[in-house]
Amino acid sequence: MQSRPSRPPIAFLLTQVGSHAAGQFAERLAPLDLSPPHAGILRAIAVNAGMSQQALSGYLHILPSRLVTLVDELQERGLIERRDSPEDRRVYALHLTAKGQSALEAIGRIGREHESAVCAPLDDGEREQLGALLLKIANAEGLMPGVHPGFGRMGPPRNNPGTSELSRGNGKLRRTPRRGK
């Protein structure tokens, strides 16, 4: 008679389910041509309309250079706009456009569908209990509500073809030529 394997450690299960759920969420966002970081930034701007990029960087705990790349992508797609700040002429205030608001509504629908799919094996009471327990852990860990801790682990932006980059050669920084331009 085989013995039933013991349950994996809770931390492992949290990591396993979290990683799986994050991957599925990214797949669900793909038809919108958005990544989870894009979705998080749109949500943060909606909650903090008029926030500067510097303040948004601090709020999300993301490297400013990485944030600039993501904000540029959202602006190029017409989802956000940079407006002159009424408090400081040197600063831009970030705002969702009508197109950005529509994208955020679509992200919300996708998020609700995703939650429903991930939690399908649970009844309503179990979902409430799971939510309460996860919130208790998140609060004990000092996680900011609504801000994914992965922002803090995002490295510098990847170089896109056609952009210049700084490289180190002979101990000095030098600008490398643009490729393909």
Coordinates of N, CA and C in Angstrom, one line a residue:
M1 N 0.8 -1.2 0.0 CA 0.0 0.0 0.0 C 0.9 1.2 0.0
Q2 N 0.6 2.1 -1.0 CA 1.4 3.3 -1.0 C 0.9 4.4 -0.1
S3 N 1.8 5.1 0.5 CA 1.3 6.2 1.4 C 1.1 7.4 0.6
R4 N 0.2 8.2 1.0 CA -0.1 9.5 0.3 C 1.0 10.5 0.5
P5 N 1.5 11.1 -0.5 CA 2.5 12.1 -0.3 C 2.1 13.2 0.6
S6 N 3.0 13.7 1.3 CA 2.6 14.8 2.2 C 2.4 16.1 1.4
R7 N 1.7 17.0 1.9 CA 1.4 18.3 1.3 C 2.8 19.1 1.2
P8 N 3.0 19.7 0.0 CA 4.2 20.6 -0.1 C 4.1 21.7 0.9
P9 N 5.2 22.3 1.2 CA 5.2 23.5 2.1 C 4.3 24.6 1.6
I10 N 3.7 25.3 2.5 CA 2.8 26.4 2.1 C 3.5 27.4 1.2
A11 N 4.7 27.8 1.6 CA 5.5 28.8 0.8 C 5.7 28.3 -0.6
F12 N 5.9 27.1 -0.8 CA 6.1 26.5 -2.1 C 4.8 26.6 -2.9
L13 N 3.7 26.2 -2.2 CA 2.4 26.3 -2.9 C 2.0 27.7 -3.3
L14 N 2.3 28.7 -2.4 CA 2.0 30.1 -2.7 C 2.8 30.5 -4.0
T15 N 4.1 30.1 -4.0 CA 5.0 30.5 -5.1 C 4.5 29.8 -6.4
Q16 N 4.2 28.5 -6.3 CA 3.7 27.7 -7.5 C 2.4 28.3 -8.0
V17 N 1.4 28.5 -7.2 CA 0.2 29.0 -7.7 C 0.3 30.5 -8.2
G18 N 1.1 31.3 -7.4 CA 1.3 32.7 -7.8 C 2.0 32.8 -9.2
S19 N 3.0 32.0 -9.4 CA 3.7 32.0 -10.7 C 2.8 31.5 -11.8
H20 N 2.1 30.5 -11.6 CA 1.1 30.0 -12.6 C 0.0 31.0 -12.9
A21 N -0.5 31.6 -11.8 CA -1.6 32.6 -12.0 C -1.0 33.8 -12.8
A22 N 0.2 34.3 -12.4 CA 0.8 35.4 -13.1 C 1.0 35.1 -14.6
G23 N 1.4 33.9 -14.9 CA 1.6 33.6 -16.3 C 0.3 33.5 -17.1
Q24 N -0.7 33.0 -16.5 CA -2.0 33.0 -17.1 C -2.6 34.4 -17.3
F25 N -2.4 35.2 -16.3 CA -2.9 36.6 -16.4 C -2.2 37.3 -17.6
A26 N -0.9 37.1 -17.7 CA -0.1 37.7 -18.9 C -0.7 37.2 -20.2
E27 N -1.0 35.9 -20.3 CA -1.6 35.4 -21.5 C -3.0 36.0 -21.8
R28 N -3.7 36.2 -20.7 CA -5.1 36.8 -20.9 C -5.0 38.3 -21.4
L29 N -3.9 39.0 -21.0 CA -3.7 40.4 -21.4 C -3.1 40.5 -22.8
A30 N -2.5 39.4 -23.3 CA -1.8 39.5 -24.6 C -2.7 40.0 -25.7
P31 N -4.0 39.6 -25.8 CA -4.8 40.2 -26.9 C -5.0 41.7 -26.9
L32 N -4.8 42.3 -25.7 CA -4.8 43.7 -25.6 C -3.5 44.4 -25.9
D33 N -2.5 43.5 -26.2 CA -1.1 43.9 -26.4 C -0.6 44.7 -25.2
L34 N -0.9 44.2 -24.1 CA -0.4 44.8 -22.8 C 0.3 43.7 -22.0
S35 N 1.2 44.1 -21.2 CA 1.9 43.2 -20.2 C 1.4 43.5 -18.8
P36 N 1.6 42.6 -17.9 CA 1.2 42.9 -16.5 C 1.7 44.2 -16.0
P37 N 3.0 44.6 -16.2 CA 3.5 45.9 -15.8 C 2.7 47.1 -16.4
H38 N 2.3 47.0 -17.7 CA 1.5 48.0 -18.3 C 0.2 48.1 -17.5
A39 N -0.4 47.0 -17.2 CA -1.7 47.0 -16.5 C -1.6 47.6 -15.1
G40 N -0.5 47.3 -14.4 CA -0.3 47.9 -13.1 C 0.0 49.4 -13.1
I41 N 0.7 49.8 -14.2 CA 0.9 51.3 -14.3 C -0.4 52.0 -14.6
L42 N -1.2 51.5 -15.5 CA -2.5 52.1 -15.8 C -3.4 52.2 -14.6
R43 N -3.4 51.1 -13.8 CA -4.2 51.1 -12.6 C -3.7 52.1 -11.6
A44 N -2.3 52.2 -11.4 CA -1.8 53.2 -10.5 C -2.0 54.6 -10.9
I45 N -2.0 54.9 -12.2 CA -2.3 56.2 -12.7 C -3.7 56.6 -12.5
A46 N -4.6 55.6 -12.7 CA -6.1 55.8 -12.5 C -6.3 56.2 -11.0
V47 N -5.7 55.5 -10.1 CA -5.9 55.7 -8.7 C -5.2 57.0 -8.2
N48 N -4.1 57.4 -8.9 CA -3.4 58.6 -8.5 C -3.2 59.6 -9.7
A49 N -4.3 60.0 -10.3 CA -4.3 60.8 -11.5 C -3.5 62.1 -11.2
G50 N -2.7 62.5 -12.1 CA -1.9 63.7 -12.0 C -0.5 63.4 -11.3
M51 N -0.3 62.2 -10.9 CA 1.0 61.9 -10.2 C 2.2 62.0 -11.2
S52 N 3.3 62.5 -10.7 CA 4.5 62.6 -11.5 C 5.1 61.3 -11.8
Q53 N 6.0 61.2 -12.8 CA 6.7 59.9 -13.0 C 7.6 59.6 -11.8
Q54 N 8.2 60.6 -11.3 CA 9.1 60.3 -10.1 C 8.3 59.8 -8.9
A55 N 7.1 60.4 -8.7 CA 6.3 59.9 -7.6 C 5.7 58.5 -7.9
L56 N 5.4 58.2 -9.2 CA 4.9 56.9 -9.6 C 6.0 55.9 -9.4
S57 N 7.2 56.2 -9.7 CA 8.4 55.3 -9.6 C 8.5 54.9 -8.1
G58 N 8.4 55.9 -7.2 CA 8.4 55.6 -5.8 C 7.3 54.8 -5.3
Y59 N 6.1 55.1 -5.8 CA 4.9 54.4 -5.4 C 4.9 52.9 -5.8
L60 N 5.5 52.6 -7.0 CA 5.5 51.3 -7.5 C 6.8 50.6 -7.1
H61 N 7.8 51.3 -6.6 CA 9.1 50.8 -6.2 C 9.8 50.2 -7.5
I62 N 9.8 51.0 -8.6 CA 10.4 50.6 -9.8 C 11.5 51.5 -10.2
L63 N 12.5 51.0 -10.8 CA 13.6 51.9 -11.3 C 13.1 53.0 -12.2
P64 N 13.4 54.2 -12.0 CA 12.9 55.3 -12.9 C 13.2 55.0 -14.4
S65 N 14.4 54.5 -14.7 CA 14.7 54.2 -16.1 C 13.8 53.2 -16.7
R66 N 13.4 52.2 -15.9 CA 12.4 51.2 -16.4 C 11.0 51.7 -16.5
L67 N 10.7 52.6 -15.6 CA 9.3 53.2 -15.7 C 9.2 54.1 -16.9
V68 N 10.2 54.9 -17.2 CA 10.2 55.8 -18.4 C 9.9 55.0 -19.6
T69 N 10.5 53.8 -19.8 CA 10.3 53.0 -21.0 C 8.8 52.6 -21.1
L70 N 8.3 52.1 -19.9 CA 6.9 51.6 -19.9 C 5.9 52.8 -20.1
V71 N 6.2 53.9 -19.5 CA 5.3 55.1 -19.7 C 5.4 55.6 -21.1
D72 N 6.6 55.6 -21.7 CA 6.7 55.9 -23.1 C 5.8 55.0 -24.0
E73 N 5.9 53.7 -23.7 CA 5.1 52.8 -24.5 C 3.6 53.0 -24.4
L74 N 3.2 53.3 -23.2 CA 1.7 53.6 -23.0 C 1.3 54.9 -23.6
Q75 N 2.2 55.9 -23.6 CA 1.9 57.2 -24.2 C 1.9 57.0 -25.8
E76 N 2.8 56.3 -26.3 CA 2.8 56.1 -27.8 C 1.6 55.4 -28.3
R77 N 1.0 54.6 -27.4 CA -0.3 53.9 -27.8 C -1.5 54.7 -27.5
G78 N -1.3 55.9 -26.9 CA -2.4 56.8 -26.7 C -3.2 56.4 -25.4
L79 N -2.6 55.7 -24.5 CA -3.3 55.2 -23.3 C -3.2 56.2 -22.1
I80 N -2.1 56.9 -22.1 CA -1.8 57.9 -21.1 C -1.3 59.2 -21.8
E81 N -1.3 60.3 -21.0 CA -0.7 61.5 -21.5 C 0.0 62.2 -20.4
R82 N 1.0 62.9 -20.8 CA 1.8 63.7 -19.8 C 1.3 65.1 -20.0
R83 N 0.9 65.7 -18.9 CA 0.5 67.1 -18.9 C 1.4 67.9 -18.0
D84 N 1.5 69.2 -18.3 CA 2.3 70.1 -17.4 C 1.7 70.0 -16.1
S85 N 2.5 69.9 -15.1 CA 2.0 69.9 -13.7 C 1.7 71.3 -13.3
P86 N 0.5 71.5 -12.6 CA 0.2 72.9 -12.2 C 1.0 73.4 -11.0
E87 N 1.6 72.4 -10.3 CA 2.5 72.8 -9.1 C 3.9 73.1 -9.5
D88 N 4.4 72.4 -10.6 CA 5.9 72.5 -10.9 C 6.0 72.4 -12.4
R89 N 6.4 73.5 -13.1 CA 6.6 73.5 -14.5 C 7.6 72.5 -15.0
R90 N 8.5 72.0 -14.2 CA 9.5 71.1 -14.6 C 9.0 69.6 -14.6
V91 N 7.8 69.4 -14.1 CA 7.3 68.1 -13.9 C 6.1 67.8 -14.8
Y92 N 5.9 66.6 -15.3 CA 4.7 66.2 -16.0 C 3.8 65.4 -15.1
A93 N 2.6 65.7 -15.2 CA 1.5 64.9 -14.5 C 1.0 63.8 -15.4
L94 N 0.8 62.6 -14.9 CA 0.4 61.5 -15.7 C -1.1 61.3 -15.6
H95 N -1.8 61.1 -16.7 CA -3.2 61.0 -16.7 C -3.6 59.9 -17.8
L96 N -4.7 59.2 -17.5 CA -5.2 58.2 -18.5 C -6.0 59.0 -19.5
T97 N -5.9 58.6 -20.8 CA -6.8 59.1 -21.8 C -8.1 58.3 -21.8
A98 N -9.0 58.7 -22.7 CA -10.2 58.0 -22.8 C -9.9 56.5 -23.3
K99 N -8.9 56.4 -24.2 CA -8.5 55.1 -24.6 C -7.9 54.3 -23.5
G100 N -7.1 55.0 -22.6 CA -6.5 54.3 -21.5 C -7.6 53.9 -20.5
Q101 N -8.6 54.7 -20.3 CA -9.7 54.3 -19.4 C -10.4 53.0 -20.0
S102 N -10.6 53.0 -21.3 CA -11.2 51.8 -21.9 C -10.4 50.6 -21.7
A103 N -9.1 50.8 -21.9 CA -8.1 49.7 -21.7 C -8.2 49.2 -20.2
L104 N -8.3 50.1 -19.3 CA -8.3 49.7 -17.9 C -9.6 49.0 -17.6
E105 N -10.7 49.4 -18.2 CA -12.0 48.6 -18.0 C -11.8 47.2 -18.6
A106 N -11.2 47.1 -19.7 CA -10.9 45.7 -20.3 C -10.0 44.9 -19.4
I107 N -9.0 45.5 -18.8 CA -8.1 44.8 -17.9 C -8.9 44.4 -16.7
G108 N -9.8 45.2 -16.2 CA -10.7 44.8 -15.1 C -11.5 43.6 -15.4
R109 N -12.1 43.6 -16.6 CA -12.9 42.4 -17.0 C -12.1 41.2 -17.0
I110 N -10.9 41.3 -17.6 CA -9.9 40.2 -17.7 C -9.5 39.7 -16.3
G111 N -9.3 40.7 -15.4 CA -8.9 40.3 -14.1 C -10.0 39.5 -13.3
R112 N -11.2 40.0 -13.5 CA -12.4 39.2 -12.9 C -12.5 37.8 -13.5
E113 N -12.4 37.7 -14.8 CA -12.5 36.4 -15.4 C -11.3 35.5 -14.9
H114 N -10.1 36.1 -14.8 CA -9.0 35.4 -14.4 C -9.1 34.9 -12.9
E115 N -9.6 35.7 -12.1 CA -9.9 35.3 -10.7 C -10.9 34.2 -10.6
S116 N -11.9 34.3 -11.4 CA -12.9 33.3 -11.4 C -12.4 32.0 -11.9
A117 N -11.5 32.0 -12.9 CA -10.9 30.7 -13.4 C -9.9 30.2 -12.4
V118 N -9.1 31.0 -11.8 CA -8.1 30.5 -10.9 C -8.8 29.9 -9.6
C119 N -9.9 30.5 -9.2 CA -10.5 30.1 -8.0 C -11.7 29.2 -8.3
A120 N -11.8 28.7 -9.5 CA -13.0 27.8 -9.8 C -13.2 26.6 -8.9
P121 N -12.1 26.0 -8.4 CA -12.3 24.9 -7.5 C -12.9 25.3 -6.1
L122 N -12.9 26.5 -5.8 CA -13.4 27.0 -4.4 C -14.8 27.5 -4.5
D123 N -15.5 27.2 -3.4 CA -16.9 27.8 -3.2 C -16.7 29.2 -2.7
D124 N -17.8 29.9 -2.6 CA -17.8 31.3 -2.2 C -17.1 31.5 -0.9
G125 N -17.5 30.7 0.1 CA -16.9 30.8 1.4 C -15.4 30.6 1.4
E126 N -15.0 29.6 0.7 CA -13.5 29.3 0.6 C -12.8 30.5 -0.1
R127 N -13.4 31.1 -1.1 CA -12.8 32.2 -1.7 C -12.6 33.4 -0.7
E128 N -13.7 33.6 0.0 CA -13.6 34.7 1.1 C -12.5 34.4 2.1
Q129 N -12.5 33.1 2.5 CA -11.5 32.7 3.5 C -10.1 32.8 2.9
L130 N -9.9 32.4 1.7 CA -8.6 32.5 1.0 C -8.2 34.0 0.9
G131 N -9.1 34.8 0.4 CA -8.8 36.2 0.3 C -8.4 36.9 1.6
A132 N -9.1 36.5 2.7 CA -8.8 37.1 4.0 C -7.4 36.6 4.5
L133 N -7.1 35.3 4.3 CA -5.8 34.8 4.7 C -4.7 35.4 3.9
L134 N -4.9 35.5 2.6 CA -3.8 36.1 1.8 C -3.6 37.6 2.1
L135 N -4.7 38.3 2.4 CA -4.6 39.7 2.8 C -3.8 39.8 4.2
K136 N -4.1 38.9 5.1 CA -3.4 38.9 6.4 C -1.9 38.7 6.2
I137 N -1.5 37.8 5.3 CA -0.1 37.6 5.0 C 0.5 38.8 4.3
A138 N -0.2 39.3 3.3 CA 0.3 40.5 2.6 C 0.5 41.7 3.6
N139 N -0.4 41.9 4.5 CA -0.2 43.0 5.5 C 0.9 42.7 6.4
A140 N 1.1 41.5 6.9 CA 2.2 41.1 7.8 C 3.5 41.3 7.1
E141 N 3.6 41.1 5.7 CA 4.8 41.2 5.0 C 5.0 42.7 4.6
G142 N 4.1 43.6 4.9 CA 4.3 45.0 4.5 C 4.1 45.3 3.1
L143 N 3.3 44.5 2.4 CA 3.1 44.7 0.9 C 2.0 45.8 0.8
M144 N 2.2 46.7 -0.2 CA 1.3 47.8 -0.4 C 0.1 47.2 -1.2
P145 N -1.1 47.5 -0.7 CA -2.3 47.0 -1.5 C -2.3 47.6 -2.9
G146 N -2.6 46.7 -3.8 CA -2.7 47.1 -5.2 C -1.4 47.3 -6.0
V147 N -0.3 47.1 -5.3 CA 1.0 47.2 -6.0 C 1.8 45.9 -6.0
H148 N 2.0 45.4 -7.2 CA 2.7 44.1 -7.3 C 4.2 44.3 -6.9
P149 N 4.7 43.4 -6.0 CA 6.1 43.5 -5.5 C 7.1 43.3 -6.7
G150 N 6.6 42.7 -7.8 CA 7.5 42.4 -8.9 C 8.1 43.7 -9.5
F151 N 7.4 44.8 -9.4 CA 7.9 46.1 -9.9 C 9.3 46.4 -9.4
G152 N 9.5 46.1 -8.1 CA 10.8 46.3 -7.4 C 11.9 45.4 -7.9
R153 N 11.5 44.3 -8.6 CA 12.6 43.4 -9.1 C 12.8 43.6 -10.6
M154 N 12.1 44.5 -11.2 CA 12.3 44.7 -12.6 C 13.6 45.4 -12.8
G155 N 14.4 44.8 -13.7 CA 15.7 45.4 -14.0 C 15.6 46.6 -14.9
P156 N 16.8 47.1 -15.4 CA 16.7 48.2 -16.3 C 16.1 47.8 -17.6
P157 N 15.6 48.7 -18.4 CA 14.9 48.4 -19.6 C 15.8 47.7 -20.6
R158 N 15.2 46.7 -21.3 CA 16.0 46.0 -22.4 C 16.2 47.0 -23.5
N159 N 17.3 46.9 -24.2 CA 17.6 47.8 -25.3 C 16.8 47.3 -26.5
N160 N 16.1 48.3 -27.1 CA 15.4 48.0 -28.3 C 16.2 48.3 -29.5
P161 N 16.1 47.5 -30.6 CA 16.9 47.8 -31.8 C 16.6 49.2 -32.2
G162 N 17.7 49.9 -32.6 CA 17.5 51.3 -33.1 C 17.7 52.3 -32.1
T163 N 17.9 51.9 -30.8 CA 18.1 52.9 -29.8 C 19.6 52.9 -29.4
S164 N 20.1 54.0 -28.9 CA 21.5 54.1 -28.5 C 21.6 53.6 -27.1
E165 N 22.8 53.2 -26.7 CA 23.0 52.7 -25.4 C 24.4 53.1 -25.0
L166 N 24.5 53.1 -23.7 CA 25.9 53.4 -23.1 C 26.5 52.1 -22.9
S167 N 27.8 52.0 -23.2 CA 28.6 50.8 -23.0 C 29.9 51.2 -22.4
R168 N 30.5 50.2 -21.7 CA 31.7 50.5 -21.0 C 32.8 49.9 -21.8
G169 N 33.8 50.7 -22.2 CA 35.0 50.2 -22.9 C 36.2 50.9 -22.4
N170 N 37.2 50.2 -22.0 CA 38.5 50.8 -21.5 C 38.2 51.6 -20.3
G171 N 37.2 51.2 -19.4 CA 36.9 52.0 -18.2 C 36.2 53.3 -18.4
K172 N 35.8 53.6 -19.6 CA 35.0 54.8 -19.9 C 33.7 54.5 -20.5
L173 N 32.7 55.3 -20.2 CA 31.4 55.2 -20.8 C 31.4 55.8 -22.2
R174 N 30.9 55.1 -23.2 CA 30.8 55.7 -24.5 C 29.5 55.3 -25.1
R175 N 28.9 56.2 -26.0 CA 27.7 55.9 -26.6 C 28.0 55.0 -27.8
T176 N 27.2 53.9 -27.9 CA 27.4 53.1 -29.1 C 26.5 53.5 -30.2
P177 N 26.8 53.3 -31.4 CA 26.0 53.7 -32.5 C 24.7 53.0 -32.6
R178 N 23.7 53.7 -33.2 CA 22.4 53.0 -33.4 C 22.6 52.0 -34.5
R179 N 21.9 50.9 -34.3 CA 21.9 49.8 -35.3 C 20.7 50.0 -36.2
G180 N 20.9 49.7 -37.4 CA 19.8 49.7 -38.4 C 19.1 51.0 -38.6
K181 N 19.8 52.1 -38.3 CA 19.2 53.4 -38.5 C 20.1 54.3 -39.3

